[in-house]
Amino acid sequence: MGNDNHHGNGGAGASDEEWRRFQEDAAAGTGAAPREPSARARMVTERLRETQGQEPPGWRTGPARQGRRRPGRLGAAVAVVLIAGLALIAVRPELVIDRITGKADARQEAKNAAPLPAESVRPTAPPPAVDPDRPTLQEPFRGSPALQWADGAAGIEVPEATAVGGTSKQQVADALEKARQFLIASNLDPATLRGERPAAALAILDPRQPEVPQRVEQSLTEPTAENTPVLLFTRFDQAKVKPVGDVVKVRGSMRAEQGEPGELLVVTDYTFVHPMTDGGSNVQRTIVRRQITLSLLDPARWEATRGKLQLRKYVSEWSNVGCDSADGFLHPDFPRETPAGPTPTGPAVDPYDRSRDIQGEGCGTVTRS
């Protein structure tokens, strides 16, 4: 029975308020200690722990301990965020730097910019300067004026045909379209780019033109530094480089004009930007500009094959490639490489400047890539 009284007397336990008063009285030298929980109270507390996974409020547990637990959880969450941020900086620091400097916004604006309208006449100045930015496998035209140029064959637009001299409108239209097909087959056809025989382009040319077909054929079978097929055809050594994606940026124009009597000239001027990789993460843009004049001759007045085009004039310029190549391929110079061949001695040239003519021969430097 005594035990029951002991349990009964201690069932309520000591409250927080009693402990506060006890501490105040103890400090003053008065008062008695609050009663500890009875066996019954301790049994209820233990049961709550087992069934609810928590301790009951009151006494020296509950709210005070929970108050200490919450800051711990908040601190852990902050630590995770900070660690993630540090990992981001370590793995891709340029993302943070670009965000701080505003370069990321400028880059996004460039990506969202509308394509340039077709080039109806030769420009009078080079493209405006853009924030230089290295190309990547995901964005091979980043930091290039060509970003707003047309994609592939869409950049080779045929102007509206009109009769020129003694050449009818229909004949002019046919000559313009064949000139377009020649440029596509020479600079955009995947087989040509892989270094295969440019059969589609050769089929457009007149086999009766003196000397030219033989010289072109020899350049393909026995290329030399002086007689190389890259004068007319864009070709890469696929054992060494690969295209980045399937987009080539193109900009230029063509026009039809009167040549000698019985001759129609198709004057073309186009720049092609080919992003290439060495198989790793390195990306280089090979920029090829070609000024080619093709001729449609009247067989009644000239030794020519009806419907075929002859080469009247062709000059080319290549940028970001080795200066000296005798194997019939263009060899991109990647940033990590020391440029092959002779040291450039020519003037510095903006390869995107279409306001100038291609002039001279030799090896120079570029002002942007």
Short mmCIF file of C-alpha atoms in Angstrom, two decimals, residues 115-274:
data_model
loop_
_atom_site.label_atom_id
_atom_site.label_comp_id
_atom_site.label_asym_id
_atom_site.label_seq_id
_atom_site.Cartn_x
_atom_site.Cartn_y
_atom_site.Cartn_z
CA PRO A 115 18.60 35.34 -89.01
CA LEU A 116 20.06 38.00 -91.26
CA PRO A 117 18.16 38.83 -94.43
CA ALA A 118 19.61 37.54 -97.68
CA GLU A 119 22.66 39.37 -99.02
CA SER A 120 21.31 40.99 -102.18
CA VAL A 121 24.39 43.15 -102.80
CA ARG A 122 27.93 43.05 -101.53
CA PRO A 123 28.21 44.66 -98.08
CA THR A 124 30.26 47.83 -97.68
CA ALA A 125 31.77 46.91 -94.31
CA PRO A 126 32.64 43.81 -92.29
CA PRO A 127 30.12 42.40 -89.83
CA PRO A 128 30.00 44.28 -86.52
CA ALA A 129 32.20 43.02 -83.74
CA VAL A 130 30.68 40.45 -81.42
CA ASP A 131 31.86 39.32 -78.02
CA PRO A 132 34.52 36.71 -78.84
CA ASP A 133 33.56 33.34 -77.49
CA ARG A 134 35.07 29.93 -78.03
CA PRO A 135 32.94 27.39 -79.90
CA THR A 136 31.79 24.24 -78.15
CA LEU A 137 30.46 20.89 -79.31
CA GLN A 138 26.98 22.02 -78.26
CA GLU A 139 27.29 25.55 -79.71
CA PRO A 140 29.83 25.46 -82.55
CA PHE A 141 28.92 28.94 -83.85
CA ARG A 142 29.03 30.69 -80.48
CA GLY A 143 30.92 33.97 -80.66
CA SER A 144 30.86 34.03 -84.47
CA PRO A 145 29.11 36.50 -86.81
CA ALA A 146 27.96 33.40 -88.72
CA LEU A 147 25.56 32.55 -85.89
CA GLN A 148 22.89 34.62 -87.67
CA TRP A 149 23.76 33.30 -91.14
CA ALA A 150 21.58 30.83 -93.00
CA ASP A 151 22.00 27.10 -92.60
CA GLY A 152 23.47 25.16 -95.49
CA ALA A 153 21.82 25.32 -98.89
CA ALA A 154 19.27 27.84 -97.59
CA GLY A 155 22.09 30.39 -97.69
CA ILE A 156 22.56 29.98 -101.45
CA GLU A 157 19.56 31.83 -102.81
CA VAL A 158 18.90 32.24 -106.51
CA PRO A 159 17.94 35.78 -107.53
CA GLU A 160 14.95 36.37 -109.74
CA ALA A 161 15.90 35.67 -113.35
CA THR A 162 15.52 38.18 -116.13
CA ALA A 163 16.66 38.04 -119.74
CA VAL A 164 20.27 39.18 -120.16
CA GLY A 165 21.42 40.29 -123.61
CA GLY A 166 20.64 37.47 -126.03
CA THR A 167 20.03 34.96 -123.19
CA SER A 168 16.37 34.30 -122.40
CA LYS A 169 14.88 34.47 -118.92
CA GLN A 170 14.50 30.70 -118.86
CA GLN A 171 18.14 30.15 -119.82
CA VAL A 172 19.26 32.60 -117.16
CA ALA A 173 17.14 30.86 -114.54
CA ASP A 174 18.62 27.51 -115.56
CA ALA A 175 22.17 28.84 -115.35
CA LEU A 176 21.56 30.36 -111.90
CA GLU A 177 20.10 27.11 -110.57
CA LYS A 178 23.00 25.06 -111.95
CA ALA A 179 25.46 27.46 -110.35
CA ARG A 180 23.64 26.95 -107.05
CA GLN A 181 23.80 23.18 -107.42
CA PHE A 182 27.52 23.39 -108.19
CA LEU A 183 28.18 25.36 -104.98
CA ILE A 184 26.12 22.93 -102.92
CA ALA A 185 27.85 19.88 -104.39
CA SER A 186 31.28 21.49 -103.97
CA ASN A 187 30.99 22.80 -100.43
CA LEU A 188 28.05 21.19 -98.63
CA ASP A 189 27.62 17.66 -99.95
CA PRO A 190 28.66 15.22 -97.17
CA ALA A 191 30.48 12.96 -99.64
CA THR A 192 32.54 15.89 -100.93
CA LEU A 193 33.32 17.02 -97.39
CA ARG A 194 34.53 13.49 -96.59
CA GLY A 195 37.01 13.71 -99.44
CA GLU A 196 35.13 11.55 -101.90
CA ARG A 197 34.97 12.34 -105.58
CA PRO A 198 32.64 15.35 -106.12
CA ALA A 199 30.74 13.62 -108.91
CA ALA A 200 27.64 15.81 -108.72
CA ALA A 201 29.69 18.99 -109.07
CA LEU A 202 31.80 17.63 -111.93
CA ALA A 203 28.63 16.63 -113.82
CA ILE A 204 27.62 20.30 -114.05
CA LEU A 205 30.89 21.36 -115.69
CA ASP A 206 31.46 21.25 -119.42
CA PRO A 207 33.87 18.42 -120.38
CA ARG A 208 34.65 20.27 -123.63
CA GLN A 209 36.25 23.24 -121.89
CA PRO A 210 39.94 23.30 -122.89
CA GLU A 211 42.42 22.15 -120.22
CA VAL A 212 40.20 22.77 -117.17
CA PRO A 213 38.59 19.31 -116.84
CA GLN A 214 41.99 17.64 -117.10
CA ARG A 215 43.54 19.95 -114.51
CA VAL A 216 40.65 19.42 -112.08
CA GLU A 217 40.84 15.66 -112.53
CA GLN A 218 44.56 15.65 -111.87
CA SER A 219 44.10 17.71 -108.72
CA LEU A 220 41.77 15.01 -107.39
CA THR A 221 43.96 12.04 -108.25
CA GLU A 222 47.43 13.55 -107.82
CA PRO A 223 47.09 16.65 -105.65
CA THR A 224 49.99 19.04 -105.15
CA ALA A 225 50.39 22.30 -103.26
CA GLU A 226 49.95 24.20 -106.54
CA ASN A 227 47.20 22.08 -108.07
CA THR A 228 44.97 21.14 -105.18
CA PRO A 229 41.25 20.24 -105.33
CA VAL A 230 40.51 22.56 -102.39
CA LEU A 231 40.71 25.42 -104.88
CA LEU A 232 37.21 24.31 -105.91
CA PHE A 233 36.02 21.73 -103.38
CA THR A 234 35.85 21.79 -99.59
CA ARG A 235 37.38 18.53 -98.37
CA PHE A 236 38.58 17.27 -94.98
CA ASP A 237 40.60 14.23 -93.97
CA GLN A 238 38.01 12.21 -92.05
CA ALA A 239 40.76 10.18 -90.38
CA LYS A 240 41.81 13.33 -88.53
CA VAL A 241 38.74 15.56 -88.14
CA LYS A 242 34.97 15.31 -88.04
CA PRO A 243 32.22 17.89 -88.57
CA VAL A 244 30.46 19.16 -85.46
CA GLY A 245 26.80 18.54 -86.18
CA ASP A 246 25.34 18.76 -89.66
CA VAL A 247 25.01 22.55 -90.03
CA VAL A 248 27.30 24.66 -92.18
CA LYS A 249 26.67 28.40 -92.04
CA VAL A 250 26.53 30.11 -95.44
CA ARG A 251 26.32 33.70 -96.64
CA GLY A 252 26.79 35.26 -100.04
CA SER A 253 25.15 36.21 -103.29
CA MET A 254 25.12 35.53 -107.01
CA ARG A 255 24.14 37.49 -110.07
CA ALA A 256 23.83 37.00 -113.82
CA GLU A 257 25.46 39.42 -116.24
CA GLN A 258 26.46 39.68 -119.87
CA GLY A 259 29.88 38.37 -120.86
CA GLU A 260 31.31 38.26 -124.33
CA PRO A 261 28.87 37.83 -127.22
CA GLY A 262 27.04 34.56 -126.78
CA GLU A 263 28.17 34.25 -123.16
CA LEU A 264 26.22 34.56 -119.90
CA LEU A 265 28.24 34.94 -116.70
CA VAL A 266 27.06 33.82 -113.28
CA VAL A 267 29.17 35.62 -110.69
CA THR A 268 29.13 34.03 -107.23
CA ASP A 269 30.69 35.04 -103.91
CA TYR A 270 30.01 32.83 -100.87
CA THR A 271 31.51 32.16 -97.47
CA PHE A 272 31.07 28.78 -95.76
CA VAL A 273 31.74 28.22 -92.06
CA HIS A 274 32.45 24.59 -91.15
#
